[in-house]
PDB file of C-alpha atoms in Angstrom:
ATOM      1  CA  MET A  24      13.880  -1.927   4.299  1.00  0.00           C
ATOM      2  CA  SER A  25      16.050  -4.965   5.197  1.00  0.00           C
ATOM      3  CA  ALA A  26      19.478  -6.340   4.346  1.00  0.00           C
ATOM      4  CA  SER A  27      17.992  -9.076   2.005  1.00  0.00           C
ATOM      5  CA  GLN A  28      16.765  -8.687  -1.774  1.00  0.00           C
ATOM      6  CA  SER A  29      13.371  -9.867  -0.534  1.00  0.00           C
ATOM      7  CA  GLY A  30      13.695 -10.121   2.924  1.00  0.00           C
ATOM      8  CA  ASP A  31       9.485 -10.480   3.284  1.00  0.00           C
ATOM      9  CA  LYS A  32       8.796  -7.063   2.598  1.00  0.00           C
ATOM     10  CA  LEU A  33       5.941  -7.845   0.043  1.00  0.00           C
ATOM     11  CA  ALA A  34       4.477 -10.026   3.036  1.00  0.00           C
ATOM     12  CA  VAL A  35       4.541  -6.595   5.357  1.00  0.00           C
ATOM     13  CA  LEU A  36       3.065  -4.283   2.839  1.00  0.00           C
ATOM     14  CA  GLN A  37       0.283  -6.842   2.174  1.00  0.00           C
ATOM     15  CA  GLN A  38      -0.551  -7.018   6.028  1.00  0.00           C
ATOM     16  CA  LEU A  39      -0.473  -3.073   6.281  1.00  0.00           C
ATOM     17  CA  ALA A  40      -2.662  -2.973   3.163  1.00  0.00           C
ATOM     18  CA  VAL A  41      -4.990  -5.073   4.720  1.00  0.00           C
ATOM     19  CA  PHE A  42      -4.955  -3.453   8.296  1.00  0.00           C
ATOM     20  CA  GLY A  43      -5.471  -0.208   6.112  1.00  0.00           C
ATOM     21  CA  ALA A  44      -8.157  -1.520   4.514  1.00  0.00           C
ATOM     22  CA  GLN A  45     -10.244  -2.906   7.949  1.00  0.00           C
ATOM     23  CA  LEU A  46     -10.168   0.807   9.053  1.00  0.00           C
ATOM     24  CA  GLY A  47     -11.459   1.984   5.857  1.00  0.00           C
ATOM     25  CA  MET A  48      -8.040   3.680   4.445  1.00  0.00           C
ATOM     26  CA  GLN A  49      -7.085   4.174   0.953  1.00  0.00           C
ATOM     27  CA  TRP A  50      -3.752   2.653  -0.161  1.00  0.00           C
ATOM     28  CA  VAL A  51      -1.179   4.291  -2.363  1.00  0.00           C
ATOM     29  CA  GLY A  52       1.060   1.954  -4.778  1.00  0.00           C
ATOM     30  CA  VAL A  53       4.355   2.942  -5.827  1.00  0.00           C
ATOM     31  CA  GLY A  54       3.776   4.631  -9.633  1.00  0.00           C
ATOM     32  CA  ASP A  55       7.273   3.921 -11.074  1.00  0.00           C
ATOM     33  CA  MET A  56       8.139   1.138 -13.420  1.00  0.00           C
ATOM     34  CA  PRO A  57      10.612  -1.287 -11.931  1.00  0.00           C
ATOM     35  CA  GLY A  58      14.537  -0.994 -12.792  1.00  0.00           C
ATOM     36  CA  ASN A  59      17.038  -3.154 -12.371  1.00  0.00           C
ATOM     37  CA  ASN A  60      15.691  -6.119 -14.251  1.00  0.00           C
ATOM     38  CA  TRP A  61      17.571  -5.999 -17.113  1.00  0.00           C
ATOM     39  CA  SER A  62      21.231  -6.643 -17.767  1.00  0.00           C
ATOM     40  CA  GLY A  63      22.131  -3.060 -17.988  1.00  0.00           C
ATOM     41  CA  GLY A  64      20.455  -2.035 -14.554  1.00  0.00           C
ATOM     42  CA  SER A  65      22.157  -1.213 -11.246  1.00  0.00           C
ATOM     43  CA  ARG A  66      21.206  -0.518  -7.668  1.00  0.00           C
ATOM     44  CA  ASP A  67      20.846   3.162  -8.772  1.00  0.00           C
ATOM     45  CA  ASP A  68      18.115   2.247 -11.026  1.00  0.00           C
ATOM     46  CA  LEU A  69      14.384   3.649  -9.871  1.00  0.00           C
ATOM     47  CA  ASN A  70      12.042   1.287  -7.934  1.00  0.00           C
ATOM     48  CA  ARG A  71      14.900  -1.663  -8.446  1.00  0.00           C
ATOM     49  CA  LEU A  72      13.194  -4.040  -6.403  1.00  0.00           C
ATOM     50  CA  GLY A  73      10.249  -4.095  -8.524  1.00  0.00           C
ATOM     51  CA  SER A  74       7.602  -3.087  -6.019  1.00  0.00           C
ATOM     52  CA  TRP A  75       4.209  -2.249  -6.780  1.00  0.00           C
ATOM     53  CA  LEU A  76       2.197  -2.636  -3.339  1.00  0.00           C
ATOM     54  CA  GLY A  77       4.360   0.219  -1.737  1.00  0.00           C
ATOM     55  CA  LEU A  78       8.052   1.351  -1.228  1.00  0.00           C
ATOM     56  CA  MET A  79      10.682  -1.182  -0.777  1.00  0.00           C
ATOM     57  CA  SER A  80      14.427  -0.861  -0.018  1.00  0.00           C
ATOM     58  CA  GLN A  81      17.375  -2.671   0.750  1.00  0.00           C
ATOM     59  CA  SER A  82      20.805  -2.269   2.139  1.00  0.00           C
ATOM     60  CA  HIS A  83      23.815  -4.274   3.736  1.00  0.00           C
ATOM     61  CA  ALA A  84      23.680  -5.403   7.189  1.00  0.00           C
ATOM     62  CA  ASP A  85      27.095  -4.106   7.635  1.00  0.00           C
ATOM     63  CA  LEU A  86      26.721  -0.589   6.700  1.00  0.00           C
ATOM     64  CA  GLY A  87      25.751   2.220   9.097  1.00  0.00           C
ATOM     65  CA  PRO A  88      22.406   4.295   8.743  1.00  0.00           C
ATOM     66  CA  GLU A  89      23.802   7.236   7.013  1.00  0.00           C
ATOM     67  CA  GLN A  90      24.913   4.640   4.001  1.00  0.00           C
ATOM     68  CA  ALA A  91      21.445   3.050   4.012  1.00  0.00           C
ATOM     69  CA  GLY A  92      19.768   2.526   0.479  1.00  0.00           C
ATOM     70  CA  SER A  93      21.153   2.881  -2.657  1.00  0.00           C
ATOM     71  CA  ARG A  94      20.369   6.034  -4.528  1.00  0.00           C
ATOM     72  CA  GLY A  95      17.736   4.450  -6.959  1.00  0.00           C
ATOM     73  CA  ASP A  96      16.046   3.510  -3.541  1.00  0.00           C
ATOM     74  CA  LEU A  97      16.394   6.742  -2.120  1.00  0.00           C
ATOM     75  CA  LEU A  98      15.050   8.641  -5.289  1.00  0.00           C
ATOM     76  CA  THR A  99      12.154   5.946  -5.309  1.00  0.00           C
ATOM     77  CA  ALA A 100      11.102   6.986  -1.794  1.00  0.00           C
ATOM     78  CA  ARG A 101      11.635  10.682  -2.927  1.00  0.00           C
ATOM     79  CA  ARG A 102       9.292  10.053  -5.763  1.00  0.00           C
ATOM     80  CA  TYR A 103       6.918   7.939  -3.782  1.00  0.00           C
ATOM     81  CA  GLY A 104       6.240  10.730  -0.957  1.00  0.00           C
ATOM     82  CA  GLU A 105       5.583  13.165  -3.970  1.00  0.00           C
ATOM     83  CA  ARG A 106       2.885  10.825  -5.278  1.00  0.00           C
ATOM     84  CA  ILE A 107       1.262  10.746  -1.835  1.00  0.00           C
ATOM     85  CA  ALA A 108       1.275  14.051  -1.493  1.00  0.00           C
ATOM     86  CA  ARG A 109      -0.223  14.999  -5.103  1.00  0.00           C
ATOM     87  CA  LEU A 110      -2.989  12.282  -4.440  1.00  0.00           C
ATOM     88  CA  ALA A 111      -3.499  13.927  -1.003  1.00  0.00           C
ATOM     89  CA  GLN A 112      -3.919  17.179  -2.432  1.00  0.00           C
ATOM     90  CA  ARG A 113      -6.107  15.731  -5.207  1.00  0.00           C
ATOM     91  CA  TRP A 114      -8.245  14.299  -2.085  1.00  0.00           C
ATOM     92  CA  VAL A 115      -8.208  17.568  -0.293  1.00  0.00           C
ATOM     93  CA  ASN A 116      -9.879  19.471  -3.357  1.00  0.00           C
ATOM     94  CA  ALA A 117     -12.424  17.029  -4.095  1.00  0.00           C
ATOM     95  CA  VAL A 118     -15.895  16.610  -3.212  1.00  0.00           C
ATOM     96  CA  PRO A 119     -16.054  14.918   0.346  1.00  0.00           C
ATOM     97  CA  TYR A 120     -16.729  11.216  -0.059  1.00  0.00           C
ATOM     98  CA  GLY A 121     -18.032   9.201   2.940  1.00  0.00           C
ATOM     99  CA  THR A 122     -19.253   5.337   3.705  1.00  0.00           C
ATOM    100  CA  PRO A 123     -20.489   5.528   6.928  1.00  0.00           C
ATOM    101  CA  ARG A 124     -19.605   2.469   8.532  1.00  0.00           C
ATOM    102  CA  MET A 125     -21.638  -0.304  10.282  1.00  0.00           C
ATOM    103  CA  THR A 126     -20.604  -1.216  13.430  1.00  0.00           C
ATOM    104  CA  GLU A 127     -20.551  -5.421  14.156  1.00  0.00           C
ATOM    105  CA  HIS A 128     -23.718  -5.295  15.787  1.00  0.00           C
ATOM    106  CA  GLU A 129     -25.439  -3.398  13.056  1.00  0.00           C
ATOM    107  CA  ALA A 130     -23.839  -5.681  10.327  1.00  0.00           C
ATOM    108  CA  ARG A 131     -25.023  -8.728  12.433  1.00  0.00           C
ATOM    109  CA  ALA A 132     -28.639  -7.337  12.720  1.00  0.00           C
ATOM    110  CA  LEU A 133     -28.650  -6.762   9.092  1.00  0.00           C
ATOM    111  CA  SER A 134     -27.548 -10.176   8.129  1.00  0.00           C
ATOM    112  CA  ALA A 135     -30.053 -11.495  10.485  1.00  0.00           C
ATOM    113  CA  SER A 136     -33.031  -9.541   9.112  1.00  0.00           C
ATOM    114  CA  LEU A 137     -31.890 -10.599   5.228  1.00  0.00           C
ATOM    115  CA  ARG A 138     -31.844 -14.442   6.190  1.00  0.00           C
ATOM    116  CA  GLU A 139     -34.973 -14.035   7.710  1.00  0.00           C
ATOM    117  CA  ALA A 140     -36.582 -12.435   4.710  1.00  0.00           C
ATOM    118  CA  GLU A 141     -35.309 -15.103   2.685  1.00  0.00           C
ATOM    119  CA  ALA A 142     -36.862 -17.641   4.992  1.00  0.00           C
ATOM    120  CA  ALA A 143     -40.401 -16.568   5.217  1.00  0.00           C
ATOM    121  CA  PRO A 144     -43.028 -17.982   2.674  1.00  0.00           C
ATOM    122  CA  ALA A 145     -44.116 -16.131  -0.322  1.00  0.00           C
ATOM    123  CA  GLY A 146     -46.780 -13.454   0.119  1.00  0.00           C
ATOM    124  CA  HIS A 147     -46.273 -12.615   3.747  1.00  0.00           C
TER     125      HIS A 147
END
């Protein structure tokens, strides 16, 4: 949330998604089509800021926290939370899926061994 329509919220979401990926986490995007992108749109539209990567909202800087976010932003947040909960439940009931992560030392050793194998003359 920021007071500006953009407020660089997309840049923040992109950075958070990268941090999550670096830690092997899954990222859940907003599933609602963008609203408020036509002449009949309003602040009360679902996903009114047109975000796909994650939840974005906007409130005026001169209003207190009790007035933060529009009805559309609050509904979008509620639906996004429900989406995350449904996906989490699906993962809980799914077959366990794990990919063991290599340490940095293991990754370097693997890369070095691959380079050595490529450099070795054929037939050795």
